PDB file of C-alpha atoms in Angstrom:
ATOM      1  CA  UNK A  21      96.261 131.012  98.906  1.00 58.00           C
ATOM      2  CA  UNK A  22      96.225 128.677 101.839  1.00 50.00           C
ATOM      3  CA  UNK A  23      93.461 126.718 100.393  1.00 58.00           C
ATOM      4  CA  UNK A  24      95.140 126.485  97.130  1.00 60.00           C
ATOM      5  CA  UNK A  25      98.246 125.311  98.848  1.00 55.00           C
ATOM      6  CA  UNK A  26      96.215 122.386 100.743  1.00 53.00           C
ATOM      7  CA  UNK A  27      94.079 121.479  97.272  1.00 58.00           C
ATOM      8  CA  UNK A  28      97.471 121.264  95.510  1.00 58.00           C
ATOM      9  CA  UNK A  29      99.041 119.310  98.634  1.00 57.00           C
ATOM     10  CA  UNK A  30      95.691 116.386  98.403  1.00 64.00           C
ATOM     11  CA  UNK A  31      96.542 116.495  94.385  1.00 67.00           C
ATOM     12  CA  UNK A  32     100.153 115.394  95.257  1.00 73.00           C
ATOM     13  CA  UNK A  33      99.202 112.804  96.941  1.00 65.00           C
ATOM     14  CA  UNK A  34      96.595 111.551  95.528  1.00 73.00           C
ATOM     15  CA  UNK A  35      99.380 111.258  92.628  1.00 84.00           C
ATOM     16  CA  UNK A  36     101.795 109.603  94.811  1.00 81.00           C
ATOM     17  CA  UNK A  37      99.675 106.958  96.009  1.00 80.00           C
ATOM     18  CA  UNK A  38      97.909 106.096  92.996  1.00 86.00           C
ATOM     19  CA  UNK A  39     101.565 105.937  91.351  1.00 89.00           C
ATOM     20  CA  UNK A  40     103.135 103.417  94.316  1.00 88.00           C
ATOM     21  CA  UNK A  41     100.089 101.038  94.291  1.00 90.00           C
ATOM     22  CA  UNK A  42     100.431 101.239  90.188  1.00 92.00           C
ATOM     23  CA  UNK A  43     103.823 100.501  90.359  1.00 91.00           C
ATOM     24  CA  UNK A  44     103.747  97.278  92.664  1.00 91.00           C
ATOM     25  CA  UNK A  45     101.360  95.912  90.745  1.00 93.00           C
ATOM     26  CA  UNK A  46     103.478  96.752  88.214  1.00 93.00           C
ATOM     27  CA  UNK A  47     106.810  94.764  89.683  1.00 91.00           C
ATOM     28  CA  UNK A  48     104.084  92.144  90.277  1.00 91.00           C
ATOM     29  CA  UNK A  49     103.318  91.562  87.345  1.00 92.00           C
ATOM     30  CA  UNK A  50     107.067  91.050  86.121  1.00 91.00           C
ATOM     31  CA  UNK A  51     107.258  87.844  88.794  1.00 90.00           C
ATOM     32  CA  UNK A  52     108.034  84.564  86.700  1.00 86.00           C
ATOM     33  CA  UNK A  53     105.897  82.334  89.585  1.00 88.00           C
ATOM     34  CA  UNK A  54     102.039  82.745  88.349  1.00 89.00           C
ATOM     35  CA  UNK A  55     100.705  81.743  92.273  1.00 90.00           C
ATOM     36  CA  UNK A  56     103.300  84.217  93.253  1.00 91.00           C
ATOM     37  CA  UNK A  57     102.491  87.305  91.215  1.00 92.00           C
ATOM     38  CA  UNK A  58      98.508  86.683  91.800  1.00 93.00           C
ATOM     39  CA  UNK A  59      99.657  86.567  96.048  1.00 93.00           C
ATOM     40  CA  UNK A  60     101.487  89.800  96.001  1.00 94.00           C
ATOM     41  CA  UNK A  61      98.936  91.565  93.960  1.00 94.00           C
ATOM     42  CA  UNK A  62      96.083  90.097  96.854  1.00 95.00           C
ATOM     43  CA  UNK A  63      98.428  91.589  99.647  1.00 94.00           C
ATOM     44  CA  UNK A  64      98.392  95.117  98.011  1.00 94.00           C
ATOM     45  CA  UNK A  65      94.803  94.857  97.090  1.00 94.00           C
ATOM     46  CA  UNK A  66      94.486  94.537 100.861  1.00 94.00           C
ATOM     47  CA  UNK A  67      96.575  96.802 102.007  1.00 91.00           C
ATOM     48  CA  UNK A  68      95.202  99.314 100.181  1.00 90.00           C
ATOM     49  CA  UNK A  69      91.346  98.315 101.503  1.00 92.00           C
ATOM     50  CA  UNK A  70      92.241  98.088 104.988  1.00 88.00           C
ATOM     51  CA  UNK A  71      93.353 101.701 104.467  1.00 84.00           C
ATOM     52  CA  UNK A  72      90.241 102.822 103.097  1.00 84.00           C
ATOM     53  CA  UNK A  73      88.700 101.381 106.101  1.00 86.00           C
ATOM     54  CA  UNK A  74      90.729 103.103 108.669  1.00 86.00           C
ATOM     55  CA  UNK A  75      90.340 106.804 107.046  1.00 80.00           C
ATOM     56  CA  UNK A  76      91.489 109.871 105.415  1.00 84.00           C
ATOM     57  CA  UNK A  77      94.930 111.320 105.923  1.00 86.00           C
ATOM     58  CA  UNK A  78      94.849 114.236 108.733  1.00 85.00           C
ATOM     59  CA  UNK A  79      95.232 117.572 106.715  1.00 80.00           C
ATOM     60  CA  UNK A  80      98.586 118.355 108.318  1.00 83.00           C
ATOM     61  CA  UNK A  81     101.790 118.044 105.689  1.00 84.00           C
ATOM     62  CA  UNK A  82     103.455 116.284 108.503  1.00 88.00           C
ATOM     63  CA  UNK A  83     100.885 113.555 108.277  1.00 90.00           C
ATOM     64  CA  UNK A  84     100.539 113.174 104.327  1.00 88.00           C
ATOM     65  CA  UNK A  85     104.405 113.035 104.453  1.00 90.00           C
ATOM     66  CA  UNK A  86     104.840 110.045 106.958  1.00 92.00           C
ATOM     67  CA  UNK A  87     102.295 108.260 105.551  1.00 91.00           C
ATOM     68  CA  UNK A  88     103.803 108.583 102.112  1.00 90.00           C
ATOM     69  CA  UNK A  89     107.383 107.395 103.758  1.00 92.00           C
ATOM     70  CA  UNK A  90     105.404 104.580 105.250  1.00 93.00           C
ATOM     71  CA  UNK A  91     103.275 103.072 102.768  1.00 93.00           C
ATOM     72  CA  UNK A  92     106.442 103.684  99.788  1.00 93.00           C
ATOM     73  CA  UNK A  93     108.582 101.483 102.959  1.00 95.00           C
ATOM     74  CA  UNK A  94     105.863  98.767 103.237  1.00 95.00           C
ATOM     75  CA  UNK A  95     106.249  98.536  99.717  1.00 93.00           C
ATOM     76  CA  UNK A  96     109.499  98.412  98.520  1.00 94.00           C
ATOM     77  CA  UNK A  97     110.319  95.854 101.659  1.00 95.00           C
ATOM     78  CA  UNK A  98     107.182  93.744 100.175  1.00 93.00           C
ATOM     79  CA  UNK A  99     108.162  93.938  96.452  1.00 93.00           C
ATOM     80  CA  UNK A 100     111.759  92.854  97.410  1.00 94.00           C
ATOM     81  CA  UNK A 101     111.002  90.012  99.374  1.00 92.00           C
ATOM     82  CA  UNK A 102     109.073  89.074  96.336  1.00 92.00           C
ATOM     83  CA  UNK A 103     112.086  89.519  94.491  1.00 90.00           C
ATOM     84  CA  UNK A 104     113.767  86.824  96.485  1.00 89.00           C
ATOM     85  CA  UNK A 105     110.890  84.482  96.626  1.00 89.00           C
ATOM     86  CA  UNK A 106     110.500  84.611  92.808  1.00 88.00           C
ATOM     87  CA  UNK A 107     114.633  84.324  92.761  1.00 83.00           C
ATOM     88  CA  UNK A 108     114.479  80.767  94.152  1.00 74.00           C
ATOM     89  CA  UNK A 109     115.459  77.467  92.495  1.00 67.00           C
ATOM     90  CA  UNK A 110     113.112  74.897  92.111  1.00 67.00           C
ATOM     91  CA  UNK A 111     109.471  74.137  92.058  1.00 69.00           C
ATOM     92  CA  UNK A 112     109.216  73.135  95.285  1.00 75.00           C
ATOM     93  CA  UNK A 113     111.158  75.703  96.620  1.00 78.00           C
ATOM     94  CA  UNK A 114     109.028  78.465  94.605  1.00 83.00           C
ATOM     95  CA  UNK A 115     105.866  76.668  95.950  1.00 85.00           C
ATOM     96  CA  UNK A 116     107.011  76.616  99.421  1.00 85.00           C
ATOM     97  CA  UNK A 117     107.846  80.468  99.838  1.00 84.00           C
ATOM     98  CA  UNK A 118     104.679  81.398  98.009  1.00 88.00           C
ATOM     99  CA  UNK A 119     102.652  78.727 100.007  1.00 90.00           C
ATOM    100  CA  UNK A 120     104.322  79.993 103.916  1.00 90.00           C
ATOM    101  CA  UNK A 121     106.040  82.985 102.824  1.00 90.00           C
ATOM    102  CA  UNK A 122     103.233  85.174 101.022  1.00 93.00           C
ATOM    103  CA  UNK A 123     100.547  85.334 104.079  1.00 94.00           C
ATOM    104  CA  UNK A 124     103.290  85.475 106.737  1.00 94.00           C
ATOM    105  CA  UNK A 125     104.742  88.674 105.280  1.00 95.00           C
ATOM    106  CA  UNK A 126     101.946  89.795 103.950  1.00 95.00           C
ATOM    107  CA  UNK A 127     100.207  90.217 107.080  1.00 95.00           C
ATOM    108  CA  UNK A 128     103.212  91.857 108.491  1.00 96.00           C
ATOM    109  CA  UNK A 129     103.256  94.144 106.043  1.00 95.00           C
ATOM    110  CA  UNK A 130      99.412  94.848 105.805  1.00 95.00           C
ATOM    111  CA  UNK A 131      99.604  95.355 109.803  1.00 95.00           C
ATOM    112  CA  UNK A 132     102.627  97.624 109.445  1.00 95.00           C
ATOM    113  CA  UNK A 133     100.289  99.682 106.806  1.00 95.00           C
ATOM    114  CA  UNK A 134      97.111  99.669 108.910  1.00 94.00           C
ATOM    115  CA  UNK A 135      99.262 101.007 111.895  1.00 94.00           C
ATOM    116  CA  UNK A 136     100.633 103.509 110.307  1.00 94.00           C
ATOM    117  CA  UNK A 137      97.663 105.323 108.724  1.00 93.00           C
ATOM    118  CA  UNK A 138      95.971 104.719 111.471  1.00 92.00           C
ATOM    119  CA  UNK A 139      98.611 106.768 113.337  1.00 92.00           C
ATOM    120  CA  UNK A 140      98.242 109.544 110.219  1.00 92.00           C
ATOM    121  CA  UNK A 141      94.566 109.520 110.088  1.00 90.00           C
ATOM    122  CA  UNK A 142      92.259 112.638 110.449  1.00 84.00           C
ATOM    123  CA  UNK A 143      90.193 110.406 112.949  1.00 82.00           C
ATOM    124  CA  UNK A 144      92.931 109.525 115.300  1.00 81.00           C
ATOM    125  CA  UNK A 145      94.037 112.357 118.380  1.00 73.00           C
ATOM    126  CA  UNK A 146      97.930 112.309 117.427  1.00 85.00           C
ATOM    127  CA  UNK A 147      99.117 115.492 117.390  1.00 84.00           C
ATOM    128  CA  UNK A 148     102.103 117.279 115.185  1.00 87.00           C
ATOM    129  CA  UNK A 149     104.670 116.891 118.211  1.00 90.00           C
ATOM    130  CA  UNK A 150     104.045 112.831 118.252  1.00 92.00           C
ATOM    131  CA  UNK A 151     104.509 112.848 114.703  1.00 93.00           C
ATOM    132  CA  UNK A 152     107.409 114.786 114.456  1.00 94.00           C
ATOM    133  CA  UNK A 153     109.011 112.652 117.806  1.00 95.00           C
ATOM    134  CA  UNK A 154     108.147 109.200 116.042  1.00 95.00           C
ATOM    135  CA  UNK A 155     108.995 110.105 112.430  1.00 95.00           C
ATOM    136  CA  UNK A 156     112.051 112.555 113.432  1.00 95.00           C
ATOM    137  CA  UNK A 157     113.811 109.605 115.936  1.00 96.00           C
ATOM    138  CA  UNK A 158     113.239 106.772 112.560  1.00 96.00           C
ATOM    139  CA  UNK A 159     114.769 109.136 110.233  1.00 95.00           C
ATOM    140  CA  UNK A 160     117.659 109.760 112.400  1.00 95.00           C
ATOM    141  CA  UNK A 161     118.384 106.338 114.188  1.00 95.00           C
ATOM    142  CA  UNK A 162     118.130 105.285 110.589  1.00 93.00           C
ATOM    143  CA  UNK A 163     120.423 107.499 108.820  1.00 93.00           C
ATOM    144  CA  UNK A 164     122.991 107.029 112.028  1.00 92.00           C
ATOM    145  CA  UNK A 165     123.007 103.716 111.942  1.00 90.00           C
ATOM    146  CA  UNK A 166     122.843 103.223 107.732  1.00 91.00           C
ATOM    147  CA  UNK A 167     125.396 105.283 106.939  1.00 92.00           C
ATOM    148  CA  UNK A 168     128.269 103.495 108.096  1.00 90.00           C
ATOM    149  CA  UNK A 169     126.951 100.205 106.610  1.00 87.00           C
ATOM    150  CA  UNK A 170     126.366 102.108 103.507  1.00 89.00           C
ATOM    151  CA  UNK A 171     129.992 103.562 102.970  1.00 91.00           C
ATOM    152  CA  UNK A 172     131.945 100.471 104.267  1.00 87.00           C
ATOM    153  CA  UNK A 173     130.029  96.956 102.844  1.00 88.00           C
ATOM    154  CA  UNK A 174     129.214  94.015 103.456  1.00 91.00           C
ATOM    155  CA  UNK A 175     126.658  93.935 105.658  1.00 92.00           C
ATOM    156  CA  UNK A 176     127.474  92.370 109.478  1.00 90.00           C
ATOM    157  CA  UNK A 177     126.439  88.750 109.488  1.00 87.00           C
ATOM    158  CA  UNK A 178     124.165  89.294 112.336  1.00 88.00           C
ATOM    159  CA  UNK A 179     121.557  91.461 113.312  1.00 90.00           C
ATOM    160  CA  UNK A 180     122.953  92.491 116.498  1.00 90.00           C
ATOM    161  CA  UNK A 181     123.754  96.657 115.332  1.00 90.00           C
ATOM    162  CA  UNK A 182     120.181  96.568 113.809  1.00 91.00           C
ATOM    163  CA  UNK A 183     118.302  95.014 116.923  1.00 93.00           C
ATOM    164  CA  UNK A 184     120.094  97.744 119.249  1.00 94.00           C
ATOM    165  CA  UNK A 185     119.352 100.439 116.975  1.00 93.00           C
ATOM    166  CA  UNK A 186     115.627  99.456 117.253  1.00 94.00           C
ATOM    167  CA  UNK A 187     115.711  99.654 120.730  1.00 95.00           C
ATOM    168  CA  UNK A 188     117.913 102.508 121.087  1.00 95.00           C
ATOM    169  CA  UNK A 189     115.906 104.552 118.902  1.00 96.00           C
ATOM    170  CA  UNK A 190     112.197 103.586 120.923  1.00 95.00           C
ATOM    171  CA  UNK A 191     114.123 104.567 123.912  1.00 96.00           C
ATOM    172  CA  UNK A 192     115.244 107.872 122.954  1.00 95.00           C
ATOM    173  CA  UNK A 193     111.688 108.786 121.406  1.00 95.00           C
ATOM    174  CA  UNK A 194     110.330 107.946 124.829  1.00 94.00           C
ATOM    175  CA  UNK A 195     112.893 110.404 126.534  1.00 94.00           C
ATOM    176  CA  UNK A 196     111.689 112.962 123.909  1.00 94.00           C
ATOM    177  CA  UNK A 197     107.940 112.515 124.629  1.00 92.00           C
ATOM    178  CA  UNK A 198     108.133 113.002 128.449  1.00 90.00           C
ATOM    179  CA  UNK A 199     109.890 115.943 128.165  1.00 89.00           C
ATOM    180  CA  UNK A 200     107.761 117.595 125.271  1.00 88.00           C
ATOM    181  CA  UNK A 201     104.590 115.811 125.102  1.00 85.00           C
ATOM    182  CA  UNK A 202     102.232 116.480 128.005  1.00 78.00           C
ATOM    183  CA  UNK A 203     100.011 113.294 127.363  1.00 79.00           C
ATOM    184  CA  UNK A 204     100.988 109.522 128.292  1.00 78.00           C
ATOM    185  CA  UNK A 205      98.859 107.776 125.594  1.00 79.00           C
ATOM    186  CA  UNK A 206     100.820 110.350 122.733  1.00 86.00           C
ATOM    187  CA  UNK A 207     103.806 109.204 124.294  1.00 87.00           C
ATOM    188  CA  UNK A 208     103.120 105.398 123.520  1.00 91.00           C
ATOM    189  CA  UNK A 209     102.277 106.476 119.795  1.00 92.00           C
ATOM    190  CA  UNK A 210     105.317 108.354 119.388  1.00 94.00           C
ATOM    191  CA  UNK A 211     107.661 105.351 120.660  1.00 95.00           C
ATOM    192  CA  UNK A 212     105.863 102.653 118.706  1.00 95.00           C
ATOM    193  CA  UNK A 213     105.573 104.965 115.800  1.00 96.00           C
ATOM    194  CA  UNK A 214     109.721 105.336 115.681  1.00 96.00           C
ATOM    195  CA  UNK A 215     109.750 101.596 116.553  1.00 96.00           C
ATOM    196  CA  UNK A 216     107.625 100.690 112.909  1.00 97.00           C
ATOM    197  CA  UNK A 217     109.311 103.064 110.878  1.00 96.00           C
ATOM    198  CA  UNK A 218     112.737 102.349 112.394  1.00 96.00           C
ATOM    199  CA  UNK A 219     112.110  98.904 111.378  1.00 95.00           C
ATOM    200  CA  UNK A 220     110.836  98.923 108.224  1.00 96.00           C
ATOM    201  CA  UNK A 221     113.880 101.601 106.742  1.00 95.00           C
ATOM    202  CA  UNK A 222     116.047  99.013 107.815  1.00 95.00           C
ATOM    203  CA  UNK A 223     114.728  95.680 106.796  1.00 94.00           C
ATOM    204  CA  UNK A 224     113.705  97.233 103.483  1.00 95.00           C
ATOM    205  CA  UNK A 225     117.514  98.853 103.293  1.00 94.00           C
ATOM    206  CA  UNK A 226     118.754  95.546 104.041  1.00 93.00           C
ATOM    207  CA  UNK A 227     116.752  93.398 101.991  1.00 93.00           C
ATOM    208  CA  UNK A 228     117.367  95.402  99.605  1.00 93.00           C
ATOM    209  CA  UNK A 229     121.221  95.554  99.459  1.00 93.00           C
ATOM    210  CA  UNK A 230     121.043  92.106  99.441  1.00 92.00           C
ATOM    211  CA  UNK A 231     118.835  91.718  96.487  1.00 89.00           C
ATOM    212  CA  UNK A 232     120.277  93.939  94.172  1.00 89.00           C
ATOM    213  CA  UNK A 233     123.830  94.081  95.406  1.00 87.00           C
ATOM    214  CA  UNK A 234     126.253  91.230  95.395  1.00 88.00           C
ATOM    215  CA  UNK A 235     128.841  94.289  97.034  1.00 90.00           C
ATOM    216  CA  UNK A 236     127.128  94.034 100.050  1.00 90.00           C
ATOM    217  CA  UNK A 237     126.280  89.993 100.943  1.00 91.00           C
ATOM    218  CA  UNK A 238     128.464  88.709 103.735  1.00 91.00           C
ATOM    219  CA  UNK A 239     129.865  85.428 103.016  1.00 88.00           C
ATOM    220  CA  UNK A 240     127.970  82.946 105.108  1.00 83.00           C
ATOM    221  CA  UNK A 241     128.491  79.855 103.162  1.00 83.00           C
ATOM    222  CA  UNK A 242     130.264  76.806 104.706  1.00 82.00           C
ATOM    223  CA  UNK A 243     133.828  76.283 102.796  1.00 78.00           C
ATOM    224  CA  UNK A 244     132.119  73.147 100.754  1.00 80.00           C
ATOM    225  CA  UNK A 245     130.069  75.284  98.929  1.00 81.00           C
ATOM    226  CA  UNK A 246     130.774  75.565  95.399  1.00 78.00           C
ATOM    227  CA  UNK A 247     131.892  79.067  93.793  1.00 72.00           C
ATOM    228  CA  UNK A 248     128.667  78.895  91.408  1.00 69.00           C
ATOM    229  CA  UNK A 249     125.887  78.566  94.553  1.00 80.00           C
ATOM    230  CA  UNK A 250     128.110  80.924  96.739  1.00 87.00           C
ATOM    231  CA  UNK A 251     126.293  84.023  96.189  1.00 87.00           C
ATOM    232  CA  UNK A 252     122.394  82.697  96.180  1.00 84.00           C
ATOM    233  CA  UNK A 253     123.538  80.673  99.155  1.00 84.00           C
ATOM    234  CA  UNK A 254     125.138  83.435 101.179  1.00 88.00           C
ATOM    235  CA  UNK A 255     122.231  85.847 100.658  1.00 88.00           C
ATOM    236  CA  UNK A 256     119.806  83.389 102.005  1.00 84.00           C
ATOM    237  CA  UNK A 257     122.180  82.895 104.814  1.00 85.00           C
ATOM    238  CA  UNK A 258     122.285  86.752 105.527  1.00 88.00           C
ATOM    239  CA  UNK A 259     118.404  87.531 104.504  1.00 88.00           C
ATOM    240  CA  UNK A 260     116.797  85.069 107.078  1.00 86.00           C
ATOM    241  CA  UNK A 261     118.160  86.807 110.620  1.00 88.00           C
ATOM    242  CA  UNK A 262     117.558  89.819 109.572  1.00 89.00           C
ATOM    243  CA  UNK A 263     114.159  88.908 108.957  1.00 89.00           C
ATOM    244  CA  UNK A 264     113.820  89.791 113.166  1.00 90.00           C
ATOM    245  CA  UNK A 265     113.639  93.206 112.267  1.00 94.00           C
ATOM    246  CA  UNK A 266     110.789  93.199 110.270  1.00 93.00           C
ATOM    247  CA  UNK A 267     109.212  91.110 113.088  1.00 93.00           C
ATOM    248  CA  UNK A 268     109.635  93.490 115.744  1.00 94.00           C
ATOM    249  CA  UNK A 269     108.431  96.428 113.866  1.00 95.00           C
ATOM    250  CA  UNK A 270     104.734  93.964 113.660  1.00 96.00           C
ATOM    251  CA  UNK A 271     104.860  93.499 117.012  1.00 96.00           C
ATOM    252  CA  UNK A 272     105.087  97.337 117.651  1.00 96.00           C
ATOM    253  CA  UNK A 273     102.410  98.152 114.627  1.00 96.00           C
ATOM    254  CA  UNK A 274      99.737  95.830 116.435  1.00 94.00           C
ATOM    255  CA  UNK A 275      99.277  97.785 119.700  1.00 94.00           C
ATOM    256  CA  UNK A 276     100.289 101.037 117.715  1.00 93.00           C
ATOM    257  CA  UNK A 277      97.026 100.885 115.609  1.00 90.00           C
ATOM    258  CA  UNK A 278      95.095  99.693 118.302  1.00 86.00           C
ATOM    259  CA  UNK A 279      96.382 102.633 120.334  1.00 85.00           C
ATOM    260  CA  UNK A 280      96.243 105.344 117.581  1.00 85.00           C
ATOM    261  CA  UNK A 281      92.100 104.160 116.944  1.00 74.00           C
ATOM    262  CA  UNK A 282      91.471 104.510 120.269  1.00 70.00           C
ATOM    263  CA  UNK A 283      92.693 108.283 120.938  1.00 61.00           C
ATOM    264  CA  UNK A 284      90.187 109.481 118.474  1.00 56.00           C
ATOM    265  CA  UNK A 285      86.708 108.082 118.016  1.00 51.00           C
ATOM    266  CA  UNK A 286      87.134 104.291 117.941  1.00 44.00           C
ATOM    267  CA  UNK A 287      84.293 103.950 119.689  1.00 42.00           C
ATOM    268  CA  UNK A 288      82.247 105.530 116.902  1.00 44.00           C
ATOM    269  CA  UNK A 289      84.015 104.026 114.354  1.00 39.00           C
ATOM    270  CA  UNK A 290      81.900 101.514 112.587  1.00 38.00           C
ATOM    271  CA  UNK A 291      78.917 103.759 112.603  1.00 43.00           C
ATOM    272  CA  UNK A 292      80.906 106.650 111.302  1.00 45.00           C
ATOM    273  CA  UNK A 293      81.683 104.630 108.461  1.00 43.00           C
ATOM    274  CA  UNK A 294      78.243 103.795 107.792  1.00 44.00           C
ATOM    275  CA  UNK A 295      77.080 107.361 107.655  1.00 45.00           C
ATOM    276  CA  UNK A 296      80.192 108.441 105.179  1.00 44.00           C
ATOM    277  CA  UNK A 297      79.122 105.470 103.112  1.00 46.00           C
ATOM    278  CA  UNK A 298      75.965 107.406 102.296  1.00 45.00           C
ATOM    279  CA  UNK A 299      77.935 110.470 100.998  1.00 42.00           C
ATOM    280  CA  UNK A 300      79.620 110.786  97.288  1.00 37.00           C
ATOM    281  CA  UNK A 301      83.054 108.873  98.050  1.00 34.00           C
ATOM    282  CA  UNK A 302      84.941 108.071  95.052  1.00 30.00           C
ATOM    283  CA  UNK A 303      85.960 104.980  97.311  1.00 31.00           C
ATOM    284  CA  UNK A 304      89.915 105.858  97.073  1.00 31.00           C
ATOM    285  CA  UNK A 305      89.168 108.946  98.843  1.00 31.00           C
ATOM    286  CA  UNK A 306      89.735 107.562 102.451  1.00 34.00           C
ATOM    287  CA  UNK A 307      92.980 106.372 101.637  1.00 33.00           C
ATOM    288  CA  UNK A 308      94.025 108.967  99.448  1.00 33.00           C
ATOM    289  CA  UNK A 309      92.979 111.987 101.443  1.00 35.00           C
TER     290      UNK A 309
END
């Protein structure tokens, strides 16, 4: 029974994953901007590589589930700054976000998504507790800090609630780890780990509120704007600062994959991957578990 349970578990999500990476290049696809849609489908083409090369999802549900959570993050906040790229006026303009905007973010986001399977992989020492600490503090910092945003719109004009939830919530999962973890190097994946997720729910919450919702844009605009430019002008007013948040989760997914690589066999790495490149790998296997 228990091995039917896991076998139906690897089914799910090989399901899940092949259905997320399907649909981006799906939403992709639907971008007016030809350089644009061809950039966003290279950034999930590597995204989904650089997973293959860091390894197969532990077995633990815990594991399948936060990667699931953080891949379908890395993509929704991907897709909608897409969304806004692809929503600006102009040639130029539309050239200019693809040119800059496309690699910046699209490193982030492939870093954020190398991290964090890296941190769910069956190679890496991170036990259950570090998972539950990292993933349990992002859910609820997250939901905390959301809801009220959520129930009473617009969005603040600044950052500032966001920023201090980010830090808040990296605090508190390091006051959780040294009372119930027992190592110091699961203690560092388990704050960094709430750090990248508690980023990413809330730029990708934000951005997307501000995509898809005129109810929740904060007027920004100088008076002298006209009525017809107010909204497009007021979202890029809004969209840019919170943009911090996005870039604080990278700087936490950089030493967390680093970090999670180096608890388990890191060392070994590049050689074990030679020897499982002998074996009878359907090549999505690694990153689908």
């Amino acid at each position: 029974m228990l091995r039917r349970l896991l076998a139906l578990g690897r089914s799910v999500w090989n399901l899940l994953a092949v259905a997320m990476t399907v649909a981006g290049v799906g939403f992709a696809l639907r971008l007016h901007y030809a350089p644009l849609r061809f950039g966003v489908i290279a950034v999930i083409a590597v995204g989904v590589a650089a997973s293959v090369l860091v390894g197969r999802v532990a077995e633990q549900w815990l594991a399948r589930l936060l990667r699931a959570v953080g891949y379908g993050t890395v993509l929704a906040e991907g897709l909608f700054l897409a969304h806004s790229f692809d929503s600006a006026t102009g040639n130029d303009q539309l050239h200019e976000k693809t040119v800059h905007g496309v690699p910046l973010f699209g490193a982030v986001l492939v870093c954020c998504t190398v991290a964090l399977a890296a941190a769910t992989s069956r190679r890496a020492a991170v036990g259950g507790r570090t998972l539950i600490v990292g993933g349990g503090v992002a859910v609820v910092t997250g939901a905390a800090v959301l809801t009220p945003v959520l129930l009473a719109p617009p969005l603040p004009r600044t950052p500032g609630w966001a920023l201090l939830a980010l830090f808040a919530g990296g605090f508190a999962a390091f006051l959780i780890s040294v009372k119930w973890l027992d190592q110091p190097r699961q203690f560092g994946v388990a704050v960094l780990c709430a750090v990248v997720l508690i980023g990413l729910l809330l730029a990708t919450t934000v951005e997307g509120l501000l995509q898809f919702s005129a109810h929740w844009v904060p007027d920004t605009s100088p008076a002298n704007v006209a009525a017809a430019d107010r909204l497009q002008n007021n979202r890029l007013g809004a969209e840019d600062p919170y943009l911090w948040i996005l870039g604080l989760a990278f700087f936490a997914a950089l030493p967390l994959a680093g970090l999670t690589l180096r608890l388990g066999d890191g060392h070994r790495w590049w050689r074990k991957r030679s020897a499982e490149a002998g074996g009878t790998s359907t090549g999505l296997g690694p990153v689908l578990g």
